[in-house]
PDB file of C-alpha atoms in Angstrom:
ATOM      1  CA  MET A  17     145.890  17.193 127.770  1.00 55.00           C
ATOM      2  CA  PHE A  18     145.812  19.695 125.002  1.00 51.00           C
ATOM      3  CA  LYS A  19     142.181  19.196 124.281  1.00 50.00           C
ATOM      4  CA  ARG A  20     141.389  19.866 127.934  1.00 56.00           C
ATOM      5  CA  GLN A  21     143.296  23.043 128.070  1.00 54.00           C
ATOM      6  CA  PHE A  22     141.621  24.254 124.932  1.00 56.00           C
ATOM      7  CA  ALA A  23     138.215  23.654 126.353  1.00 57.00           C
ATOM      8  CA  VAL A  24     139.082  25.573 129.524  1.00 53.00           C
ATOM      9  CA  LEU A  25     140.382  28.464 127.585  1.00 59.00           C
ATOM     10  CA  LEU A  26     137.189  28.480 125.479  1.00 58.00           C
ATOM     11  CA  THR A  27     135.062  28.512 128.448  1.00 62.00           C
ATOM     12  CA  ALA A  28     137.004  31.403 129.864  1.00 58.00           C
ATOM     13  CA  ILE A  29     136.657  33.553 126.762  1.00 63.00           C
ATOM     14  CA  SER A  30     132.829  32.873 126.586  1.00 58.00           C
ATOM     15  CA  PHE A  31     132.565  34.153 130.254  1.00 57.00           C
ATOM     16  CA  LEU A  32     134.620  37.173 129.500  1.00 57.00           C
ATOM     17  CA  ILE A  33     132.366  37.907 126.386  1.00 58.00           C
ATOM     18  CA  LEU A  34     129.140  37.372 128.330  1.00 52.00           C
ATOM     19  CA  PHE A  35     130.362  39.621 131.250  1.00 51.00           C
ATOM     20  CA  GLY A  36     131.498  42.368 128.936  1.00 51.00           C
ATOM     21  CA  PHE A  37     128.098  42.557 127.093  1.00 43.00           C
ATOM     22  CA  THR A  38     126.205  42.615 130.261  1.00 46.00           C
ATOM     23  CA  ASN A  39     128.322  45.285 131.631  1.00 48.00           C
ATOM     24  CA  THR A  40     127.911  47.213 128.427  1.00 48.00           C
ATOM     25  CA  SER A  41     124.271  46.953 128.492  1.00 46.00           C
ATOM     26  CA  THR A  42     124.043  48.112 132.187  1.00 46.00           C
ATOM     27  CA  SER A  43     126.127  51.138 131.368  1.00 48.00           C
ATOM     28  CA  SER A  44     124.057  52.043 128.163  1.00 48.00           C
ATOM     29  CA  ALA A  45     120.992  51.935 130.305  1.00 43.00           C
ATOM     30  CA  GLU A  46     122.472  54.120 133.086  1.00 47.00           C
ATOM     31  CA  ALA A  47     123.490  56.519 130.372  1.00 47.00           C
ATOM     32  CA  ASP A  48     120.088  56.686 128.875  1.00 48.00           C
ATOM     33  CA  GLY A  49     118.640  57.259 132.188  1.00 47.00           C
ATOM     34  CA  SER A  50     121.014  60.021 132.793  1.00 46.00           C
ATOM     35  CA  PHE A  51     120.142  61.626 129.290  1.00 44.00           C
ATOM     36  CA  GLU A  52     116.490  61.465 130.166  1.00 49.00           C
ATOM     37  CA  VAL A  53     116.770  63.202 133.518  1.00 48.00           C
ATOM     38  CA  SER A  54     119.138  65.940 131.902  1.00 60.00           C
ATOM     39  CA  SER A  55     116.419  66.665 129.074  1.00 65.00           C
ATOM     40  CA  GLU A  56     113.662  67.018 131.687  1.00 67.00           C
ATOM     41  CA  LEU A  57     115.829  69.369 133.791  1.00 62.00           C
ATOM     42  CA  VAL A  58     116.456  71.620 130.887  1.00 59.00           C
ATOM     43  CA  LYS A  59     112.840  71.690 129.868  1.00 63.00           C
ATOM     44  CA  GLU A  60     111.868  72.785 133.493  1.00 68.00           C
ATOM     45  CA  THR A  61     114.657  75.234 133.631  1.00 71.00           C
ATOM     46  CA  MET A  62     113.681  77.021 130.295  1.00 70.00           C
ATOM     47  CA  LYS A  63     109.956  76.834 131.041  1.00 73.00           C
ATOM     48  CA  PRO A  64     109.689  80.359 132.720  1.00 77.00           C
ATOM     49  CA  GLN A  65     111.844  81.966 130.032  1.00 79.00           C
ATOM     50  CA  LEU A  66     109.648  80.482 127.230  1.00 79.00           C
ATOM     51  CA  LEU A  67     106.274  81.613 128.926  1.00 79.00           C
ATOM     52  CA  LYS A  68     107.787  85.050 129.490  1.00 80.00           C
ATOM     53  CA  LYS A  69     108.879  85.277 125.746  1.00 81.00           C
ATOM     54  CA  GLN A  70     105.385  84.189 124.712  1.00 83.00           C
ATOM     55  CA  LEU A  71     103.753  86.757 127.019  1.00 83.00           C
ATOM     56  CA  GLN A  72     105.932  89.427 125.377  1.00 86.00           C
ATOM     57  CA  ASP A  73     105.194  88.388 121.982  1.00 86.00           C
ATOM     58  CA  LYS A  74     101.414  88.614 122.690  1.00 85.00           C
ATOM     59  CA  LYS A  75     102.041  92.051 124.122  1.00 85.00           C
ATOM     60  CA  ASP A  76     103.741  93.316 121.092  1.00 86.00           C
ATOM     61  CA  GLU A  77     101.287  91.871 118.667  1.00 88.00           C
ATOM     62  CA  ALA A  78      98.564  93.631 120.575  1.00 89.00           C
ATOM     63  CA  ILE A  79     100.515  96.905 120.429  1.00 90.00           C
ATOM     64  CA  ARG A  80     100.896  96.499 116.747  1.00 87.00           C
ATOM     65  CA  ASN A  81      97.268  95.662 116.236  1.00 89.00           C
ATOM     66  CA  ALA A  82      96.207  98.886 118.130  1.00 88.00           C
ATOM     67  CA  LYS A  83      98.637 101.043 116.136  1.00 85.00           C
ATOM     68  CA  LEU A  84      97.201  99.491 112.963  1.00 86.00           C
ATOM     69  CA  LYS A  85      93.616 100.370 114.034  1.00 86.00           C
ATOM     70  CA  GLU A  86      94.585 103.868 114.708  1.00 85.00           C
ATOM     71  CA  VAL A  87      96.226 104.237 111.148  1.00 86.00           C
ATOM     72  CA  GLN A  88      93.254 102.844 109.552  1.00 87.00           C
ATOM     73  CA  ALA A  89      90.768 105.032 111.514  1.00 87.00           C
ATOM     74  CA  GLU A  90      92.812 108.173 110.625  1.00 85.00           C
ATOM     75  CA  GLN A  91      92.878 107.200 106.978  1.00 85.00           C
ATOM     76  CA  ALA A  92      89.076 106.628 106.900  1.00 88.00           C
ATOM     77  CA  ARG A  93      88.766 110.007 108.502  1.00 84.00           C
ATOM     78  CA  LEU A  94      90.908 111.776 105.889  1.00 84.00           C
ATOM     79  CA  GLU A  95      89.128 110.075 103.098  1.00 87.00           C
ATOM     80  CA  LYS A  96      85.677 111.129 104.483  1.00 86.00           C
ATOM     81  CA  ILE A  97      86.869 114.610 104.720  1.00 87.00           C
ATOM     82  CA  GLU A  98      88.272 114.658 101.051  1.00 84.00           C
ATOM     83  CA  ALA A  99      84.948 113.087  99.918  1.00 88.00           C
ATOM     84  CA  GLU A 100      82.870 115.838 101.721  1.00 85.00           C
ATOM     85  CA  GLN A 101      85.144 118.584 100.244  1.00 83.00           C
ATOM     86  CA  LYS A 102      84.920 117.137  96.656  1.00 84.00           C
ATOM     87  CA  ALA A 103      81.167 116.906  97.000  1.00 86.00           C
ATOM     88  CA  ALA A 104      80.917 120.471  98.201  1.00 84.00           C
ATOM     89  CA  GLN A 105      83.033 121.732  95.335  1.00 81.00           C
ATOM     90  CA  GLU A 106      80.940 119.858  92.855  1.00 83.00           C
ATOM     91  CA  LYS A 107      77.775 121.160  94.293  1.00 83.00           C
ATOM     92  CA  ALA A 108      79.177 124.750  94.292  1.00 80.00           C
ATOM     93  CA  LYS A 109      80.336 124.330  90.494  1.00 78.00           C
ATOM     94  CA  ALA A 110      76.762 123.024  89.675  1.00 82.00           C
ATOM     95  CA  GLN A 111      75.185 125.906  91.498  1.00 77.00           C
ATOM     96  CA  GLU A 112      77.522 128.413  89.663  1.00 76.00           C
ATOM     97  CA  LEU A 113      76.694 126.818  86.274  1.00 75.00           C
ATOM     98  CA  ALA A 114      73.109 126.926  86.957  1.00 74.00           C
ATOM     99  CA  LYS A 115      73.293 130.749  87.641  1.00 68.00           C
ATOM    100  CA  GLN A 116      75.281 131.314  84.515  1.00 67.00           C
ATOM    101  CA  LYS A 117      72.898 129.278  82.542  1.00 65.00           C
ATOM    102  CA  GLN A 118      69.950 131.183  84.078  1.00 62.00           C
ATOM    103  CA  ALA A 119      71.614 134.603  83.493  1.00 59.00           C
ATOM    104  CA  SER A 120      72.349 133.786  79.793  1.00 54.00           C
ATOM    105  CA  SER A 121      68.954 132.658  78.999  1.00 52.00           C
ATOM    106  CA  GLN A 122      67.426 135.825  80.643  1.00 48.00           C
ATOM    107  CA  ALA A 123      69.919 138.296  79.020  1.00 46.00           C
ATOM    108  CA  PRO A 124      69.080 137.684  75.403  1.00 47.00           C
ATOM    109  CA  SER A 125      65.283 137.806  76.173  1.00 47.00           C
ATOM    110  CA  ALA A 126      65.868 141.313  77.554  1.00 44.00           C
ATOM    111  CA  ASN A 127      68.226 142.342  74.709  1.00 49.00           C
ATOM    112  CA  ASN A 128      65.727 140.913  71.963  1.00 50.00           C
ATOM    113  CA  THR A 129      62.900 142.982  73.637  1.00 48.00           C
ATOM    114  CA  ALA A 130      64.968 146.060  73.613  1.00 45.00           C
ATOM    115  CA  GLN A 131      66.053 145.363  70.055  1.00 48.00           C
ATOM    116  CA  ASN A 132      62.658 144.712  68.848  1.00 47.00           C
ATOM    117  CA  ASN A 133      61.514 148.029  70.289  1.00 45.00           C
ATOM    118  CA  GLN A 134      64.387 149.783  68.584  1.00 47.00           C
ATOM    119  CA  SER A 135      64.478 148.042  65.347  1.00 46.00           C
ATOM    120  CA  GLN A 136      61.094 148.421  64.132  1.00 49.00           C
ATOM    121  CA  SER A 137      61.798 151.842  62.693  1.00 51.00           C
ATOM    122  CA  VAL A 138      65.397 150.885  61.785  1.00 59.00           C
ATOM    123  CA  SER A 139      65.872 150.179  57.953  1.00 65.00           C
ATOM    124  CA  GLY A 140      69.090 149.568  56.118  1.00 78.00           C
ATOM    125  CA  VAL A 141      70.322 147.790  52.911  1.00 91.00           C
ATOM    126  CA  ASN A 142      68.288 144.703  52.235  1.00 92.00           C
ATOM    127  CA  LYS A 143      70.517 141.871  51.383  1.00 90.00           C
ATOM    128  CA  GLY A 144      67.670 139.427  50.633  1.00 91.00           C
ATOM    129  CA  THR A 145      66.783 136.067  52.253  1.00 94.00           C
ATOM    130  CA  PHE A 146      69.138 134.119  54.428  1.00 95.00           C
ATOM    131  CA  LYS A 147      69.153 130.820  55.951  1.00 93.00           C
ATOM    132  CA  LEU A 148      69.436 130.793  59.700  1.00 93.00           C
ATOM    133  CA  SER A 149      71.033 128.114  61.914  1.00 91.00           C
ATOM    134  CA  PHE A 150      71.811 128.368  65.645  1.00 92.00           C
ATOM    135  CA  TYR A 151      74.618 127.741  68.110  1.00 90.00           C
ATOM    136  CA  ASP A 152      75.229 128.118  71.808  1.00 91.00           C
ATOM    137  CA  PRO A 153      78.545 129.745  72.548  1.00 89.00           C
ATOM    138  CA  ALA A 154      78.490 128.807  76.054  1.00 89.00           C
ATOM    139  CA  ALA A 155      77.810 125.235  75.435  1.00 88.00           C
ATOM    140  CA  MET A 156      81.054 125.395  73.426  1.00 86.00           C
ATOM    141  CA  GLY A 157      83.040 126.835  76.081  1.00 86.00           C
ATOM    142  CA  SER A 158      83.024 130.403  74.544  1.00 83.00           C
ATOM    143  CA  ASN A 159      82.269 133.652  76.424  1.00 84.00           C
ATOM    144  CA  MET A 160      81.386 135.643  73.250  1.00 83.00           C
ATOM    145  CA  GLY A 161      77.778 136.016  74.621  1.00 86.00           C
ATOM    146  CA  TYR A 162      74.654 136.012  72.527  1.00 90.00           C
ATOM    147  CA  GLY A 163      74.733 139.225  70.592  1.00 91.00           C
ATOM    148  CA  GLY A 164      76.578 137.996  67.766  1.00 93.00           C
ATOM    149  CA  VAL A 165      76.239 136.065  64.501  1.00 94.00           C
ATOM    150  CA  ALA A 166      78.659 133.926  62.534  1.00 92.00           C
ATOM    151  CA  ALA A 167      78.819 134.719  58.837  1.00 94.00           C
ATOM    152  CA  ASN A 168      80.866 134.450  55.653  1.00 93.00           C
ATOM    153  CA  LEU A 169      83.103 137.380  56.182  1.00 93.00           C
ATOM    154  CA  SER A 170      83.305 138.100  52.506  1.00 92.00           C
ATOM    155  CA  VAL A 171      79.676 138.764  52.450  1.00 93.00           C
ATOM    156  CA  PHE A 172      79.321 140.465  56.013  1.00 94.00           C
ATOM    157  CA  PRO A 173      82.811 141.579  57.356  1.00 94.00           C
ATOM    158  CA  ARG A 174      83.321 141.312  60.919  1.00 93.00           C
ATOM    159  CA  GLY A 175      81.620 143.991  62.899  1.00 94.00           C
ATOM    160  CA  THR A 176      78.771 144.507  60.432  1.00 95.00           C
ATOM    161  CA  LYS A 177      75.492 145.097  62.206  1.00 95.00           C
ATOM    162  CA  LEU A 178      72.619 143.050  60.891  1.00 95.00           C
ATOM    163  CA  LYS A 179      68.799 143.437  61.154  1.00 95.00           C
ATOM    164  CA  ILE A 180      67.220 139.960  61.073  1.00 94.00           C
ATOM    165  CA  THR A 181      63.503 139.784  60.421  1.00 94.00           C
ATOM    166  CA  LEU A 182      61.714 136.414  60.703  1.00 92.00           C
ATOM    167  CA  PRO A 183      58.580 135.612  58.803  1.00 91.00           C
ATOM    168  CA  ASP A 184      56.484 136.072  61.926  1.00 91.00           C
ATOM    169  CA  GLY A 185      57.719 139.666  62.207  1.00 92.00           C
ATOM    170  CA  THR A 186      60.235 139.082  64.935  1.00 91.00           C
ATOM    171  CA  VAL A 187      63.265 141.229  64.664  1.00 94.00           C
ATOM    172  CA  TRP A 188      66.764 140.434  65.978  1.00 93.00           C
ATOM    173  CA  ILE A 189      69.729 142.529  65.844  1.00 95.00           C
ATOM    174  CA  ARG A 190      73.056 141.014  65.655  1.00 95.00           C
ATOM    175  CA  VAL A 191      76.524 141.959  65.055  1.00 95.00           C
ATOM    176  CA  VAL A 192      79.042 139.672  62.874  1.00 95.00           C
ATOM    177  CA  ASN A 193      81.708 138.612  65.274  1.00 92.00           C
ATOM    178  CA  ASP A 194      82.431 135.067  64.225  1.00 89.00           C
ATOM    179  CA  THR A 195      82.748 132.765  61.174  1.00 89.00           C
ATOM    180  CA  GLY A 196      82.788 129.039  60.735  1.00 82.00           C
ATOM    181  CA  GLY A 197      83.580 126.114  58.390  1.00 83.00           C
ATOM    182  CA  PHE A 198      79.970 126.467  56.863  1.00 83.00           C
ATOM    183  CA  ALA A 199      80.563 129.991  55.733  1.00 78.00           C
ATOM    184  CA  ALA A 200      82.810 129.082  52.776  1.00 74.00           C
ATOM    185  CA  ALA A 201      80.339 126.755  51.267  1.00 84.00           C
ATOM    186  CA  ASN A 202      77.287 128.627  52.358  1.00 88.00           C
ATOM    187  CA  PRO A 203      77.816 132.352  51.899  1.00 92.00           C
ATOM    188  CA  ARG A 204      73.934 132.998  52.315  1.00 93.00           C
ATOM    189  CA  GLN A 205      73.723 131.336  55.677  1.00 94.00           C
ATOM    190  CA  LEU A 206      74.042 133.010  59.194  1.00 94.00           C
ATOM    191  CA  ASP A 207      74.687 131.152  62.428  1.00 93.00           C
ATOM    192  CA  VAL A 208      72.940 133.033  65.198  1.00 93.00           C
ATOM    193  CA  ALA A 209      74.316 132.762  68.590  1.00 92.00           C
ATOM    194  CA  MET A 210      71.485 131.807  71.061  1.00 91.00           C
ATOM    195  CA  PRO A 211      71.011 129.663  74.234  1.00 93.00           C
ATOM    196  CA  ASN A 212      70.102 126.044  73.387  1.00 91.00           C
ATOM    197  CA  SER A 213      66.830 126.472  75.465  1.00 90.00           C
ATOM    198  CA  GLN A 214      65.672 129.259  73.042  1.00 90.00           C
ATOM    199  CA  VAL A 215      66.548 127.651  69.765  1.00 89.00           C
ATOM    200  CA  PRO A 216      63.363 127.410  67.493  1.00 88.00           C
ATOM    201  CA  ALA A 217      61.995 124.039  67.348  1.00 85.00           C
ATOM    202  CA  ALA A 218      62.474 123.973  63.621  1.00 81.00           C
ATOM    203  CA  GLY A 219      66.212 124.259  64.005  1.00 83.00           C
ATOM    204  CA  VAL A 220      66.671 126.161  60.848  1.00 88.00           C
ATOM    205  CA  LEU A 221      64.718 129.178  59.731  1.00 90.00           C
ATOM    206  CA  MET A 222      64.700 131.588  56.700  1.00 93.00           C
ATOM    207  CA  ALA A 223      64.773 135.284  57.432  1.00 93.00           C
ATOM    208  CA  THR A 224      65.304 138.695  55.710  1.00 94.00           C
ATOM    209  CA  VAL A 225      68.622 140.408  56.448  1.00 95.00           C
ATOM    210  CA  GLU A 226      69.368 144.008  56.309  1.00 95.00           C
ATOM    211  CA  VAL A 227      72.689 145.857  56.898  1.00 94.00           C
ATOM    212  CA  ILE A 228      72.201 148.690  59.341  1.00 93.00           C
ATOM    213  CA  GLY A 229      75.639 149.470  60.310  1.00 83.00           C
TER     214      GLY A 229
END
């Protein structure tokens, strides 16, 4: 009797377990189906907003690109203007330097001609033979001109007027207006101011020097 009741009870428990599992599976399937339907619904609902945002993003990007191109074009224009101005300034500077060089090279020639005409009859105290070297004040950034000569100031004080006669008879009249490091060790040397374009090919000459003033 007891065994029979136990078998019936076991059968009932098995039935309940089987029924519960089936019911749970069905509920889960229904729940999953509901979730899928809900996800699709959300996507369809959000789709217009996403499209609108994408269009707005593209529009904003196009505006940024257009502004960037404007800035780059303006920068290129300013750089071009600056380069043109710089080129014009350099050209004007080069022209001015060329004029100064031409004027400086012509002025000594005129001065030398006048000095040669006047100095043939001028005589003074003969100081003997001196070594002549040459330098271009303008090339050194000086505005002293080409009428001067650098010397040892203990031999020829500043302001002394000299008559310099070259071996070929050429005469220069120069005023001592400068000195240099060479003067201390070479008291019998004169450094004559002259444009580089007119410096004698020999570079160094010997000449007779007279004090005329």
